PDB file of C-alpha atoms in Angstrom:
ATOM      1  CA  MET A  26     -12.731  17.162  -9.814  1.00  0.00           C
ATOM      2  CA  ARG A  27     -10.675  16.123  -6.815  1.00  0.00           C
ATOM      3  CA  GLY A  28      -9.136  12.735  -6.240  1.00  0.00           C
ATOM      4  CA  PHE A  29      -8.011  10.774  -3.209  1.00  0.00           C
ATOM      5  CA  ILE A  30      -5.699   7.808  -3.785  1.00  0.00           C
ATOM      6  CA  PHE A  31      -4.980   5.162  -1.179  1.00  0.00           C
ATOM      7  CA  ASP A  32      -1.995   2.925  -0.849  1.00  0.00           C
ATOM      8  CA  MET A  33      -3.234  -0.386   0.570  1.00  0.00           C
ATOM      9  CA  ASP A  34      -0.704  -2.308   2.675  1.00  0.00           C
ATOM     10  CA  GLY A  35      -0.215  -0.556   5.983  1.00  0.00           C
ATOM     11  CA  VAL A  36      -2.962   1.966   5.162  1.00  0.00           C
ATOM     12  CA  ILE A  37      -6.170   0.013   4.524  1.00  0.00           C
ATOM     13  CA  ILE A  38      -4.963  -3.291   5.971  1.00  0.00           C
ATOM     14  CA  ASP A  39      -2.325  -3.639   8.679  1.00  0.00           C
ATOM     15  CA  SER A  40      -0.575  -6.265   6.602  1.00  0.00           C
ATOM     16  CA  GLU A  41       3.135  -5.587   6.955  1.00  0.00           C
ATOM     17  CA  PRO A  42       3.534  -8.047   9.892  1.00  0.00           C
ATOM     18  CA  LEU A  43       1.871 -10.687   7.701  1.00  0.00           C
ATOM     19  CA  HIS A  44       4.174  -9.878   4.791  1.00  0.00           C
ATOM     20  CA  PHE A  45       7.243 -10.008   7.030  1.00  0.00           C
ATOM     21  CA  GLN A  46       6.287 -13.369   8.553  1.00  0.00           C
ATOM     22  CA  VAL A  47       5.435 -15.053   5.252  1.00  0.00           C
ATOM     23  CA  GLU A  48       8.529 -13.716   3.515  1.00  0.00           C
ATOM     24  CA  GLN A  49      10.808 -14.860   6.336  1.00  0.00           C
ATOM     25  CA  ASP A  50       9.177 -18.315   6.403  1.00  0.00           C
ATOM     26  CA  VAL A  51       9.395 -18.792   2.637  1.00  0.00           C
ATOM     27  CA  CYS A  52      13.015 -17.663   2.506  1.00  0.00           C
ATOM     28  CA  LYS A  53      13.968 -20.017   5.322  1.00  0.00           C
ATOM     29  CA  LYS A  54      12.869 -22.931   3.134  1.00  0.00           C
ATOM     30  CA  TYR A  55      15.564 -21.907   0.669  1.00  0.00           C
ATOM     31  CA  GLY A  56      18.264 -21.357   3.271  1.00  0.00           C
ATOM     32  CA  VAL A  57      17.995 -17.576   3.364  1.00  0.00           C
ATOM     33  CA  GLU A  58      17.641 -15.827   6.713  1.00  0.00           C
ATOM     34  CA  LEU A  59      15.916 -12.453   6.387  1.00  0.00           C
ATOM     35  CA  ALA A  60      16.111  -9.887   9.160  1.00  0.00           C
ATOM     36  CA  GLU A  61      13.036  -7.722   9.686  1.00  0.00           C
ATOM     37  CA  LYS A  62      15.190  -4.626   9.184  1.00  0.00           C
ATOM     38  CA  GLU A  63      16.050  -5.814   5.679  1.00  0.00           C
ATOM     39  CA  LEU A  64      12.383  -6.402   4.902  1.00  0.00           C
ATOM     40  CA  GLU A  65      11.496  -2.921   6.146  1.00  0.00           C
ATOM     41  CA  SER A  66      13.679  -1.471   3.406  1.00  0.00           C
ATOM     42  CA  TYR A  67      11.357  -3.022   0.801  1.00  0.00           C
ATOM     43  CA  VAL A  68       8.069  -1.758   2.267  1.00  0.00           C
ATOM     44  CA  GLY A  69       6.037  -0.094  -0.467  1.00  0.00           C
ATOM     45  CA  THR A  70       7.812  -1.813  -3.358  1.00  0.00           C
ATOM     46  CA  ARG A  71       6.515  -4.540  -5.671  1.00  0.00           C
ATOM     47  CA  ALA A  72       6.934  -8.100  -4.437  1.00  0.00           C
ATOM     48  CA  ARG A  73       8.629  -9.243  -7.641  1.00  0.00           C
ATOM     49  CA  ASP A  74      11.184  -6.431  -7.395  1.00  0.00           C
ATOM     50  CA  MET A  75      11.795  -7.345  -3.755  1.00  0.00           C
ATOM     51  CA  TRP A  76      12.308 -11.061  -4.438  1.00  0.00           C
ATOM     52  CA  GLN A  77      14.671 -10.341  -7.321  1.00  0.00           C
ATOM     53  CA  GLN A  78      16.784  -8.107  -5.095  1.00  0.00           C
ATOM     54  CA  ILE A  79      16.748 -10.607  -2.214  1.00  0.00           C
ATOM     55  CA  LYS A  80      17.906 -13.352  -4.586  1.00  0.00           C
ATOM     56  CA  LYS A  81      20.736 -11.147  -5.842  1.00  0.00           C
ATOM     57  CA  THR A  82      21.772  -9.906  -2.389  1.00  0.00           C
ATOM     58  CA  HIS A  83      21.873 -13.375  -0.806  1.00  0.00           C
ATOM     59  CA  GLY A  84      23.047 -15.352  -3.844  1.00  0.00           C
ATOM     60  CA  ALA A  85      19.950 -17.532  -3.503  1.00  0.00           C
ATOM     61  CA  THR A  86      18.991 -20.222  -6.004  1.00  0.00           C
ATOM     62  CA  PHE A  87      15.195 -20.071  -5.784  1.00  0.00           C
ATOM     63  CA  GLU A  88      13.017 -19.236  -8.774  1.00  0.00           C
ATOM     64  CA  VAL A  89      11.520 -15.794  -8.227  1.00  0.00           C
ATOM     65  CA  SER A  90       8.174 -16.736  -9.790  1.00  0.00           C
ATOM     66  CA  ALA A  91       7.833 -19.837  -7.578  1.00  0.00           C
ATOM     67  CA  VAL A  92       8.626 -17.956  -4.363  1.00  0.00           C
ATOM     68  CA  LEU A  93       6.344 -15.098  -5.393  1.00  0.00           C
ATOM     69  CA  ASN A  94       3.431 -17.437  -6.026  1.00  0.00           C
ATOM     70  CA  GLU A  95       3.895 -19.349  -2.770  1.00  0.00           C
ATOM     71  CA  ALA A  96       4.057 -16.165  -0.703  1.00  0.00           C
ATOM     72  CA  ASN A  97       1.027 -14.673  -2.450  1.00  0.00           C
ATOM     73  CA  GLU A  98      -1.066 -17.808  -1.890  1.00  0.00           C
ATOM     74  CA  ARG A  99      -0.268 -17.812   1.835  1.00  0.00           C
ATOM     75  CA  LYS A 100      -1.136 -14.136   2.216  1.00  0.00           C
ATOM     76  CA  GLN A 101      -4.417 -14.408   0.311  1.00  0.00           C
ATOM     77  CA  ALA A 102      -5.455 -17.443   2.339  1.00  0.00           C
ATOM     78  CA  TYR A 103      -4.928 -15.488   5.546  1.00  0.00           C
ATOM     79  CA  VAL A 104      -6.963 -12.510   4.331  1.00  0.00           C
ATOM     80  CA  VAL A 105      -9.940 -14.579   3.169  1.00  0.00           C
ATOM     81  CA  SER A 106      -9.937 -16.457   6.490  1.00  0.00           C
ATOM     82  CA  GLY A 107     -11.550 -13.366   8.012  1.00  0.00           C
ATOM     83  CA  LYS A 108      -8.931 -12.975  10.743  1.00  0.00           C
ATOM     84  CA  VAL A 109      -8.077  -9.380   9.835  1.00  0.00           C
ATOM     85  CA  GLU A 110     -10.045  -6.125   9.862  1.00  0.00           C
ATOM     86  CA  PRO A 111      -9.439  -2.829   8.052  1.00  0.00           C
ATOM     87  CA  ILE A 112      -7.384  -0.223   9.850  1.00  0.00           C
ATOM     88  CA  SER A 113      -9.540   1.846  12.195  1.00  0.00           C
ATOM     89  CA  GLY A 114     -11.164   4.809  10.487  1.00  0.00           C
ATOM     90  CA  ILE A 115     -10.770   3.614   6.888  1.00  0.00           C
ATOM     91  CA  LYS A 116     -14.450   2.865   6.253  1.00  0.00           C
ATOM     92  CA  GLU A 117     -15.470   6.208   7.723  1.00  0.00           C
ATOM     93  CA  LEU A 118     -12.886   8.028   5.568  1.00  0.00           C
ATOM     94  CA  LEU A 119     -14.079   6.276   2.419  1.00  0.00           C
ATOM     95  CA  ALA A 120     -17.689   7.220   3.162  1.00  0.00           C
ATOM     96  CA  ALA A 121     -16.761  10.845   3.857  1.00  0.00           C
ATOM     97  CA  LEU A 122     -14.769  11.096   0.624  1.00  0.00           C
ATOM     98  CA  LYS A 123     -17.653   9.660  -1.381  1.00  0.00           C
ATOM     99  CA  ASN A 124     -20.149  11.988   0.309  1.00  0.00           C
ATOM    100  CA  ASN A 125     -17.985  14.992  -0.557  1.00  0.00           C
ATOM    101  CA  GLY A 126     -17.725  14.082  -4.227  1.00  0.00           C
ATOM    102  CA  TYR A 127     -14.134  12.825  -4.419  1.00  0.00           C
ATOM    103  CA  ARG A 128     -13.020  10.362  -7.050  1.00  0.00           C
ATOM    104  CA  ILE A 129     -11.366   7.515  -5.108  1.00  0.00           C
ATOM    105  CA  GLY A 130      -8.481   5.384  -6.322  1.00  0.00           C
ATOM    106  CA  LEU A 131      -6.226   2.674  -4.980  1.00  0.00           C
ATOM    107  CA  ALA A 132      -2.603   2.389  -6.095  1.00  0.00           C
ATOM    108  CA  SER A 133      -0.947  -0.595  -4.425  1.00  0.00           C
ATOM    109  CA  SER A 134       2.319  -2.404  -5.064  1.00  0.00           C
ATOM    110  CA  SER A 135       0.596  -5.699  -4.248  1.00  0.00           C
ATOM    111  CA  PRO A 136      -0.596  -8.112  -6.957  1.00  0.00           C
ATOM    112  CA  ARG A 137      -4.199  -7.644  -8.096  1.00  0.00           C
ATOM    113  CA  PRO A 138      -5.442 -10.967  -6.615  1.00  0.00           C
ATOM    114  CA  PHE A 139      -4.268  -9.892  -3.155  1.00  0.00           C
ATOM    115  CA  ILE A 140      -5.769  -6.415  -3.603  1.00  0.00           C
ATOM    116  CA  GLU A 141      -9.112  -7.897  -4.580  1.00  0.00           C
ATOM    117  CA  ALA A 142      -9.018 -10.357  -1.679  1.00  0.00           C
ATOM    118  CA  VAL A 143      -8.526  -7.472   0.759  1.00  0.00           C
ATOM    119  CA  LEU A 144     -11.191  -5.184  -0.714  1.00  0.00           C
ATOM    120  CA  ASN A 145     -13.750  -7.968  -1.014  1.00  0.00           C
ATOM    121  CA  SER A 146     -13.041  -9.314   2.468  1.00  0.00           C
ATOM    122  CA  PHE A 147     -13.571  -5.844   3.950  1.00  0.00           C
ATOM    123  CA  GLY A 148     -16.633  -5.129   1.801  1.00  0.00           C
ATOM    124  CA  ILE A 149     -15.230  -1.844   0.484  1.00  0.00           C
ATOM    125  CA  SER A 150     -14.703  -2.565  -3.238  1.00  0.00           C
ATOM    126  CA  ASP A 151     -17.610  -0.363  -4.321  1.00  0.00           C
ATOM    127  CA  TYR A 152     -16.015   2.775  -2.878  1.00  0.00           C
ATOM    128  CA  PHE A 153     -13.192   2.706  -5.428  1.00  0.00           C
ATOM    129  CA  ASP A 154     -13.577   4.231  -8.878  1.00  0.00           C
ATOM    130  CA  VAL A 155     -10.164   2.914  -9.964  1.00  0.00           C
ATOM    131  CA  VAL A 156      -7.966   0.120  -8.589  1.00  0.00           C
ATOM    132  CA  MET A 157      -4.392  -0.273  -9.846  1.00  0.00           C
ATOM    133  CA  SER A 158      -1.653  -2.771  -9.041  1.00  0.00           C
ATOM    134  CA  GLY A 159       1.987  -1.821  -9.339  1.00  0.00           C
ATOM    135  CA  GLU A 160       2.417  -4.949 -11.449  1.00  0.00           C
ATOM    136  CA  GLU A 161       0.318  -3.278 -14.165  1.00  0.00           C
ATOM    137  CA  VAL A 162       2.754  -0.418 -14.833  1.00  0.00           C
ATOM    138  CA  ALA A 163       6.291  -0.344 -16.183  1.00  0.00           C
ATOM    139  CA  ASN A 164       8.040   0.723 -12.982  1.00  0.00           C
ATOM    140  CA  GLY A 165       7.068   0.084  -9.370  1.00  0.00           C
ATOM    141  CA  LYS A 166       7.298   2.515  -6.453  1.00  0.00           C
ATOM    142  CA  PRO A 167       9.345   4.635  -5.766  1.00  0.00           C
ATOM    143  CA  ALA A 168       8.763   5.464  -9.455  1.00  0.00           C
ATOM    144  CA  PRO A 169       5.560   7.514  -9.918  1.00  0.00           C
ATOM    145  CA  ASP A 170       4.006   5.287 -12.619  1.00  0.00           C
ATOM    146  CA  VAL A 171       1.198   3.709 -10.601  1.00  0.00           C
ATOM    147  CA  TYR A 172       0.063   7.045  -9.168  1.00  0.00           C
ATOM    148  CA  ARG A 173       0.136   8.801 -12.526  1.00  0.00           C
ATOM    149  CA  GLU A 174      -1.827   5.981 -14.155  1.00  0.00           C
ATOM    150  CA  THR A 175      -4.401   5.966 -11.357  1.00  0.00           C
ATOM    151  CA  ALA A 176      -4.943   9.726 -11.644  1.00  0.00           C
ATOM    152  CA  GLU A 177      -5.343   9.452 -15.400  1.00  0.00           C
ATOM    153  CA  LYS A 178      -7.948   6.711 -15.044  1.00  0.00           C
ATOM    154  CA  LEU A 179      -9.743   8.745 -12.383  1.00  0.00           C
ATOM    155  CA  GLY A 180      -9.880  11.694 -14.772  1.00  0.00           C
ATOM    156  CA  VAL A 181      -8.252  13.956 -12.174  1.00  0.00           C
ATOM    157  CA  GLN A 182      -5.142  16.096 -12.603  1.00  0.00           C
ATOM    158  CA  PRO A 183      -2.230  14.964 -10.401  1.00  0.00           C
ATOM    159  CA  ASP A 184      -2.102  18.277  -8.530  1.00  0.00           C
ATOM    160  CA  ALA A 185      -5.770  17.777  -7.553  1.00  0.00           C
ATOM    161  CA  CYS A 186      -5.007  14.367  -5.994  1.00  0.00           C
ATOM    162  CA  THR A 187      -4.211  13.582  -2.365  1.00  0.00           C
ATOM    163  CA  VAL A 188      -2.390  10.343  -1.544  1.00  0.00           C
ATOM    164  CA  LEU A 189      -2.379   8.404   1.735  1.00  0.00           C
ATOM    165  CA  GLU A 190       0.859   6.444   2.213  1.00  0.00           C
ATOM    166  CA  ASP A 191       2.646   4.643   5.045  1.00  0.00           C
ATOM    167  CA  ALA A 192       5.951   3.907   3.289  1.00  0.00           C
ATOM    168  CA  ALA A 193       8.923   6.051   2.322  1.00  0.00           C
ATOM    169  CA  HIS A 194       9.003   4.525  -1.180  1.00  0.00           C
ATOM    170  CA  GLY A 195       5.329   5.341  -1.638  1.00  0.00           C
ATOM    171  CA  VAL A 196       5.730   8.928  -0.434  1.00  0.00           C
ATOM    172  CA  GLN A 197       8.558   9.359  -2.932  1.00  0.00           C
ATOM    173  CA  ALA A 198       6.396   7.933  -5.736  1.00  0.00           C
ATOM    174  CA  ALA A 199       3.419  10.191  -4.993  1.00  0.00           C
ATOM    175  CA  LEU A 200       5.585  13.300  -4.717  1.00  0.00           C
ATOM    176  CA  ALA A 201       7.227  12.478  -8.042  1.00  0.00           C
ATOM    177  CA  ALA A 202       3.730  12.225  -9.527  1.00  0.00           C
ATOM    178  CA  GLY A 203       3.039  15.789  -8.380  1.00  0.00           C
ATOM    179  CA  MET A 204       0.471  14.964  -5.694  1.00  0.00           C
ATOM    180  CA  ARG A 205      -0.198  16.081  -2.148  1.00  0.00           C
ATOM    181  CA  VAL A 206       0.886  13.348   0.254  1.00  0.00           C
ATOM    182  CA  ILE A 207      -0.362  12.437   3.718  1.00  0.00           C
ATOM    183  CA  GLY A 208       1.975  10.099   5.568  1.00  0.00           C
ATOM    184  CA  PHE A 209       0.265   7.626   7.880  1.00  0.00           C
ATOM    185  CA  VAL A 210       2.593   6.681  10.733  1.00  0.00           C
ATOM    186  CA  ASN A 211       2.007   2.948  11.177  1.00  0.00           C
ATOM    187  CA  PRO A 212       4.447   1.403  13.673  1.00  0.00           C
ATOM    188  CA  ASN A 213       3.866  -2.039  12.125  1.00  0.00           C
ATOM    189  CA  SER A 214       5.304  -0.804   8.834  1.00  0.00           C
ATOM    190  CA  GLY A 215       8.719  -0.483  10.430  1.00  0.00           C
ATOM    191  CA  SER A 216      10.941   2.561  10.580  1.00  0.00           C
ATOM    192  CA  GLN A 217       9.656   4.606   7.632  1.00  0.00           C
ATOM    193  CA  ASP A 218      10.898   8.112   6.868  1.00  0.00           C
ATOM    194  CA  LEU A 219       7.723  10.060   6.042  1.00  0.00           C
ATOM    195  CA  SER A 220       9.269  13.488   6.584  1.00  0.00           C
ATOM    196  CA  ALA A 221       8.906  14.451   2.907  1.00  0.00           C
ATOM    197  CA  ALA A 222       5.099  14.107   3.081  1.00  0.00           C
ATOM    198  CA  HIS A 223       3.093  17.334   3.225  1.00  0.00           C
ATOM    199  CA  ASP A 224       1.275  16.127   6.356  1.00  0.00           C
ATOM    200  CA  GLN A 225       1.592  13.232   8.797  1.00  0.00           C
ATOM    201  CA  VAL A 226      -1.121  11.544  10.845  1.00  0.00           C
ATOM    202  CA  ASN A 227      -1.085   8.869  13.520  1.00  0.00           C
ATOM    203  CA  ASP A 228      -4.818   8.226  13.254  1.00  0.00           C
ATOM    204  CA  ILE A 229      -6.934   7.933  10.096  1.00  0.00           C
ATOM    205  CA  GLY A 230      -9.640   9.914  11.892  1.00  0.00           C
ATOM    206  CA  GLN A 231      -7.444  13.022  11.663  1.00  0.00           C
ATOM    207  CA  ILE A 232      -8.180  13.149   7.918  1.00  0.00           C
ATOM    208  CA  GLN A 233     -11.387  15.144   7.411  1.00  0.00           C
ATOM    209  CA  PRO A 234     -12.574  15.483   3.795  1.00  0.00           C
ATOM    210  CA  GLN A 235     -14.447  18.637   2.891  1.00  0.00           C
ATOM    211  CA  ALA A 236     -15.836  19.558  -0.509  1.00  0.00           C
ATOM    212  CA  ALA A 237     -13.025  22.003  -1.302  1.00  0.00           C
ATOM    213  CA  GLU A 238     -10.092  20.403   0.515  1.00  0.00           C
ATOM    214  CA  ILE A 239      -8.793  17.719   2.861  1.00  0.00           C
ATOM    215  CA  VAL A 240      -8.393  19.053   6.382  1.00  0.00           C
ATOM    216  CA  ILE A 241      -5.936  17.448   8.804  1.00  0.00           C
ATOM    217  CA  GLU A 242      -6.918  17.635  12.450  1.00  0.00           C
ATOM    218  CA  LYS A 243      -4.076  17.887  14.920  1.00  0.00           C
ATOM    219  CA  ASN A 244      -3.573  15.223  17.579  1.00  0.00           C
ATOM    220  CA  GLN A 245      -5.491  15.958  20.741  1.00  0.00           C
TER     221      GLN A 245
END
């Protein structure tokens, strides 16, 4: 058995600009000005972990749970509005993986309601054998917990899993889980160091699943 595990934000949905905008707007209500560079440092981590660190760093007085809920509601409303499409090539990659017999998982740091909103909005839920949220494991990325748990539920050994990630924290998590990692260079995810990944792609179409392995086509 071979497995392929997707991150979601910045890989399936080009959502980091949405996250940045909502997080800056919500923080402004509480008198906290967030620079985009600061937000880039949290890409790939769980929202609750991010808000707790922002509160500590800025000495803010907001309740983490209240801010988390408000931000999540805004993001979900935007996704279900139908104004966003999956990243180019994702549906074709999912179909190719399924046709070549891969077990397919999703291991996202986002809350499950947001994950489900994205997958349902894009009509791709049925491709995934396992869907995991980072909120459902003890430690979020860059810890390997969510990737290890996803592989276990897929019934695939970690060293037989390939991960697609756009964030440095996610690459670190997948490597720590003992998996092959493909870094997707998404400019909208900010300045992410993907150099530790085994491969890097600028286009999802470069990833070509075959029955025995995942082949990476070079840029033309």
